[in-house]
Coordinates of C-alpha atoms in Angstrom, one line a residue:
Chain D
X177 CA -3.9 -7.6 -9.9
X178 CA -0.7 -7.9 -11.8
X179 CA 0.7 -4.8 -10.1
X180 CA -0.1 -6.2 -6.7
X181 CA 2.0 -9.3 -7.7
X182 CA 4.8 -7.1 -9.0
X183 CA 5.1 -5.2 -5.7
X184 CA 4.0 -8.1 -3.5
X185 CA 7.4 -8.1 -1.7
X186 CA 6.9 -4.5 -0.6
X187 CA 3.4 -5.1 0.8
X188 CA 4.5 -8.3 2.5
X189 CA 7.4 -6.5 4.1
X190 CA 5.2 -3.6 5.1
X191 CA 2.8 -6.0 6.8
X192 CA 5.5 -7.9 8.5
X193 CA 7.0 -4.7 9.9
X194 CA 3.7 -3.7 11.4
X195 CA 3.1 -0.7 9.2
X196 CA 0.1 1.2 10.5
X197 CA -2.9 2.2 8.4
X198 CA -1.5 0.3 5.5
X199 CA -3.6 0.8 2.4
X200 CA -2.9 -0.9 -0.9
X201 CA -5.1 -0.3 -4.0
X202 CA -4.9 -0.1 -7.7
X203 CA -6.4 2.5 -9.9
X204 CA -5.9 3.3 -13.6
X205 CA -2.7 1.2 -13.9
X206 CA -1.0 2.6 -10.8
X207 CA -0.7 0.9 -7.4
X208 CA -0.9 3.1 -4.3
X209 CA 0.7 2.0 -1.1
X210 CA 0.1 4.3 1.9
X211 CA 0.9 3.8 5.6
X212 CA 2.9 4.9 8.6
X213 CA 6.1 3.3 9.8
X214 CA 9.4 4.2 11.4
X215 CA 12.3 5.5 9.4
X216 CA 14.0 2.1 9.2
X217 CA 11.0 0.4 7.8
X218 CA 10.4 3.3 5.3
X219 CA 14.0 2.9 4.1
X220 CA 13.7 -0.9 3.8
X221 CA 10.5 -0.6 1.7
X222 CA 12.1 2.0 -0.6
X223 CA 15.1 -0.2 -1.1
X224 CA 12.7 -3.0 -2.1
X225 CA 10.9 -0.6 -4.5
X226 CA 14.3 0.3 -6.1
X227 CA 15.2 -3.3 -6.4
X228 CA 11.9 -4.3 -8.1
X229 CA 11.8 -1.1 -10.3
X230 CA 15.3 0.2 -10.9
X231 CA 15.4 4.0 -11.3
X232 CA 11.6 4.0 -10.6
X233 CA 11.1 4.1 -14.3
X234 CA 7.8 2.2 -14.6
X235 CA 5.8 4.9 -13.0
X236 CA 3.2 2.4 -11.8
X237 CA 3.6 2.7 -8.1
X238 CA 3.0 5.7 -5.8
X239 CA 4.4 4.8 -2.3
X240 CA 3.8 7.1 0.6
X241 CA 5.2 5.7 3.8
X242 CA 5.0 8.4 6.4
X243 CA 7.8 8.0 9.0
X244 CA 7.0 11.2 10.9
X245 CA 3.3 10.8 11.7
X246 CA 4.0 9.7 15.2
X247 CA 6.1 12.8 16.1
X248 CA 4.3 14.8 18.8
X249 CA 4.3 18.6 19.3
X250 CA 7.1 19.6 21.6
X251 CA 9.4 16.9 20.2
X252 CA 13.0 17.7 19.5
X253 CA 14.1 17.7 15.9
X254 CA 17.6 17.7 14.4
X255 CA 18.3 19.8 11.4
X256 CA 19.5 17.3 8.8
X257 CA 20.3 19.4 5.7
X258 CA 23.1 18.2 3.4
X259 CA 25.4 21.1 4.2
X260 CA 23.6 24.4 4.4
X261 CA 21.4 26.1 7.0
X262 CA 17.7 25.4 7.1
X263 CA 15.4 28.2 6.2
X264 CA 12.6 29.1 8.6
X265 CA 9.8 30.8 6.7
X266 CA 6.8 33.0 7.3
X267 CA 4.4 30.5 5.7
X268 CA 4.2 26.9 4.4
X269 CA 5.9 27.1 1.1
X270 CA 9.1 28.4 -0.5
X271 CA 7.3 31.4 -1.8
X272 CA 7.0 32.7 1.7
X273 CA 9.8 34.9 3.0
X274 CA 12.7 33.6 5.2
X275 CA 12.3 34.8 8.8
X276 CA 15.2 32.9 10.3
X277 CA 17.7 30.1 9.9
X278 CA 18.6 27.0 11.8
X279 CA 22.1 25.6 11.5
X280 CA 22.9 22.2 10.3
X281 CA 22.6 19.6 13.1
X282 CA 21.0 22.2 15.4
X283 CA 18.3 20.9 17.7
X284 CA 14.9 22.6 17.3
X285 CA 11.4 22.0 18.8
X286 CA 8.3 21.0 16.9
X287 CA 5.5 23.6 17.6
X288 CA 2.8 22.4 15.2
X289 CA 2.4 20.4 12.0
X290 CA 0.9 22.3 9.1
X291 CA 1.0 19.3 6.8
X292 CA 3.4 16.4 6.0
X293 CA 5.8 18.8 4.2
X294 CA 5.7 21.9 6.4
X295 CA 6.1 22.1 10.2
X296 CA 6.2 25.1 12.5
X297 CA 9.4 24.9 14.5
X298 CA 11.1 27.0 17.2
X299 CA 14.8 27.4 17.7
X300 CA 16.4 27.8 21.1
X301 CA 17.0 31.4 20.2
X302 CA 13.2 31.8 19.9
X303 CA 13.0 32.0 16.1
X304 CA 9.8 30.5 15.0
X305 CA 8.4 29.7 11.6
X306 CA 7.8 27.0 8.9
X307 CA 10.4 24.6 7.8
X308 CA 10.5 21.7 5.3
X309 CA 10.1 18.4 7.1
X310 CA 12.5 16.6 4.7
X311 CA 15.4 18.2 6.6
X312 CA 14.1 17.5 10.1
X313 CA 14.8 14.2 11.8
X314 CA 13.2 13.4 15.1
X315 CA 15.7 12.9 17.9
X316 CA 15.3 9.5 19.4
X317 CA 14.2 9.9 23.0
Chain J
X116 CA -9.2 -53.0 -30.4
X117 CA -9.4 -56.0 -28.2
X118 CA -7.2 -54.3 -25.7
X119 CA -9.2 -51.0 -25.7
X120 CA -12.5 -52.6 -25.0
X121 CA -12.0 -53.3 -21.3
X122 CA -10.7 -49.8 -20.9
X123 CA -13.8 -48.3 -22.3
X124 CA -15.8 -50.6 -20.1
X125 CA -13.9 -49.5 -17.1
X126 CA -14.4 -45.8 -18.0
X127 CA -18.1 -46.4 -18.4
X128 CA -18.2 -48.2 -15.1
X129 CA -16.5 -45.4 -13.3
X130 CA -18.8 -42.8 -14.8
X131 CA -21.8 -44.9 -13.7
X132 CA -20.2 -45.2 -10.3
X133 CA -19.6 -41.5 -10.1
X134 CA -23.2 -40.8 -11.1
X135 CA -24.4 -43.3 -8.5
X136 CA -22.4 -41.6 -5.7
X137 CA -23.8 -38.2 -6.7
X138 CA -27.4 -39.4 -6.8
X139 CA -27.1 -41.6 -3.8
X140 CA -26.6 -38.7 -1.4
X141 CA -29.8 -39.8 0.3
X142 CA -27.6 -41.6 2.8
X143 CA -28.2 -39.5 5.8
X144 CA -25.3 -37.6 7.4
X145 CA -25.8 -35.9 10.7
X146 CA -25.8 -32.1 10.7
X147 CA -22.8 -32.2 13.0
X148 CA -20.8 -34.3 10.5
X149 CA -21.8 -31.8 7.7
X150 CA -20.8 -28.8 9.9
X151 CA -17.4 -30.3 10.6
X152 CA -16.9 -31.2 6.9
X153 CA -17.9 -27.7 5.7
X154 CA -15.6 -26.1 8.3
X155 CA -12.7 -28.2 7.1
X156 CA -13.4 -27.4 3.5
X157 CA -13.6 -23.7 4.2
X158 CA -10.4 -23.8 6.2
X159 CA -8.6 -25.0 3.0
X160 CA -10.1 -22.0 1.2
X161 CA -7.2 -19.5 1.1
X162 CA -9.4 -16.4 0.6
X163 CA -11.9 -17.2 3.4
X164 CA -11.5 -15.2 6.6
X165 CA -13.4 -16.4 9.7
X166 CA -16.8 -17.8 8.8
X167 CA -19.4 -19.2 11.0
X168 CA -21.1 -22.4 9.9
X169 CA -24.5 -23.5 11.0
X170 CA -26.3 -26.6 9.7
X171 CA -29.9 -27.6 10.1
X172 CA -31.4 -30.6 8.2
X173 CA -28.6 -30.4 5.6
X174 CA -29.1 -26.7 5.0
X175 CA -25.8 -24.9 5.6
X176 CA -25.8 -21.2 6.7
X177 CA -22.4 -19.5 6.3
X178 CA -21.7 -16.1 7.8
X179 CA -18.8 -13.8 8.5
X180 CA -16.8 -11.3 6.5
X181 CA -15.2 -11.9 3.1
X182 CA -12.8 -9.5 1.4
X183 CA -14.6 -9.4 -1.9
X184 CA -17.5 -10.9 -4.0
X185 CA -15.3 -13.5 -5.5
X186 CA -14.4 -14.8 -2.1
X187 CA -18.1 -14.8 -1.1
X188 CA -19.1 -16.8 -4.2
X189 CA -16.2 -19.3 -3.9
X190 CA -17.0 -19.9 -0.2
X191 CA -20.5 -20.7 -1.1
X192 CA -19.4 -23.1 -3.8
X193 CA -17.0 -24.8 -1.5
X194 CA -19.7 -25.3 1.1
X195 CA -22.2 -26.5 -1.5
X196 CA -19.8 -29.1 -2.7
X197 CA -19.5 -30.8 0.7
X198 CA -21.2 -34.2 0.9
X199 CA -24.7 -34.1 2.4
X200 CA -25.3 -30.4 1.9
X201 CA -28.7 -29.8 0.5
X202 CA -28.4 -26.0 0.0
X203 CA -26.4 -23.1 1.2
X204 CA -27.7 -19.9 2.8
X205 CA -25.0 -17.3 2.1
X206 CA -24.9 -14.7 4.8
X207 CA -21.4 -13.6 4.2
X208 CA -20.8 -9.9 4.1
X209 CA -18.2 -8.3 1.9
X210 CA -15.8 -5.9 3.5
X211 CA -16.0 -2.3 2.3
X212 CA -13.3 -1.6 -0.3
X213 CA -10.5 0.6 0.8
X214 CA -11.0 4.3 -0.1
X215 CA -9.7 5.4 -3.5
X216 CA -6.3 7.1 -3.4
X217 CA -6.5 10.9 -2.8
X218 CA -5.0 12.8 -5.7
X219 CA -3.8 16.3 -5.1
X220 CA -5.2 19.1 -7.2
X221 CA -2.7 20.5 -9.7
X222 CA -2.2 24.0 -8.2
X223 CA -1.2 22.9 -4.6
X224 CA 0.7 19.9 -6.1
X225 CA 2.7 22.2 -8.4
X226 CA 3.8 24.4 -5.5
X227 CA 4.6 21.4 -3.4
X228 CA 6.6 19.9 -6.2
X229 CA 8.5 23.1 -6.6
X230 CA 9.3 23.2 -2.9
X231 CA 10.6 19.6 -3.0
X232 CA 12.7 20.3 -6.1
X233 CA 14.6 23.1 -4.3
X234 CA 16.9 20.4 -2.9
X235 CA 17.6 18.9 -6.4
X236 CA 19.3 21.4 -8.7
X237 CA 19.3 20.3 -12.3
X238 CA 15.8 18.6 -11.9
X239 CA 12.6 20.2 -13.1
X240 CA 9.1 19.0 -13.3
X241 CA 5.7 19.8 -14.6
X242 CA 2.3 18.8 -13.2
X243 CA -0.8 18.0 -15.3
X244 CA -3.9 16.1 -14.1
X245 CA -2.0 15.0 -11.0
X246 CA 0.9 13.5 -13.0
X247 CA 4.3 14.8 -12.1
X248 CA 6.6 14.6 -15.1
X249 CA 10.2 15.0 -14.1
X250 CA 13.1 16.0 -16.4
X251 CA 16.7 16.8 -16.1
X252 CA 19.7 15.0 -14.5
X253 CA 20.2 13.6 -11.1
X254 CA 22.9 11.7 -9.2
X255 CA 21.8 8.1 -8.9
X256 CA 22.2 8.2 -5.2
X257 CA 19.8 11.1 -4.9
X258 CA 17.1 9.5 -7.0
X259 CA 15.5 7.7 -4.1
X260 CA 15.3 10.8 -2.0
X261 CA 13.7 12.7 -4.8
X262 CA 11.1 9.9 -5.3
X263 CA 10.4 9.8 -1.6
X264 CA 9.7 13.5 -1.6
X265 CA 7.5 13.5 -4.7
X266 CA 5.5 10.4 -4.0
X267 CA 4.5 11.8 -0.6
X268 CA 2.7 14.6 -2.3
X269 CA -0.4 12.5 -3.3
X270 CA 0.3 12.6 -7.1
X271 CA -1.6 10.4 -9.5
X272 CA 1.7 9.2 -10.8
X273 CA 5.3 10.2 -11.1
X274 CA 6.8 9.9 -14.6
X275 CA 10.6 10.0 -14.6
X276 CA 11.2 8.8 -18.2
X277 CA 12.7 12.3 -18.8
X278 CA 15.1 12.1 -15.9
X279 CA 18.6 10.7 -16.6
X280 CA 21.4 9.7 -14.2
X281 CA 24.5 11.8 -14.3

């Protein structure tokens, strides 16, 4: 119960923001918070997390707020790498070979979601393969 | 001593009075009165979700859904404490607990962690029994991004005691 109190602010904010499928439970000294929300809410919750536990040093919370669960197949995605091109790979994992590249800020199309980390995307040039979702941002319709 | 005596008397009196009130519950209250009183009492119960209250001849039946056993027991206690209640039939059901967190197996977790770390040169990690232990150095501004990426992989926990800011 103490952990729920420590991170109460996050759960309250998640509830207030209408986070979907919100699940909060504690097991073996770790609190797990899962749910789906938009990118703004996700950022807000993570900023609260950082405020309560600076540097995330306690290791007593695992928060998984999925901000891309609502993205549909066929959606347009922007490549948001820090500076480099985004690798398009043969399979879902960095052990798979690179079959193409998408430029930074290029707009690509979501073909299929393999999992939360890897999506199949297609460039306008017709290159298709797996890319890491962390560098893909849905283009607001 | 002279002063204390009346106080003791008063105390004794109030205890007697209290006892009298408890035993003198014979004074009939209508079922409708009891129902209203129980509903008011349960409304004040912070843990209670919607509960249905029925009263027949002073026997209160409460039903609805409670979040846990503690809530179920405390609602019953609250109802039983209401004046005029003879007994409580507790038909409250307890909501199923949320499913336990899914913890990824070490092999897929290790490869997922390695994928995520590609973006963070200078940071490395090991995985054992679902626990990701992170070591190395990271810019403070990147720490949140790293944690977002790692905590999305269904780990048991993420240990960053070996990770320092540069």
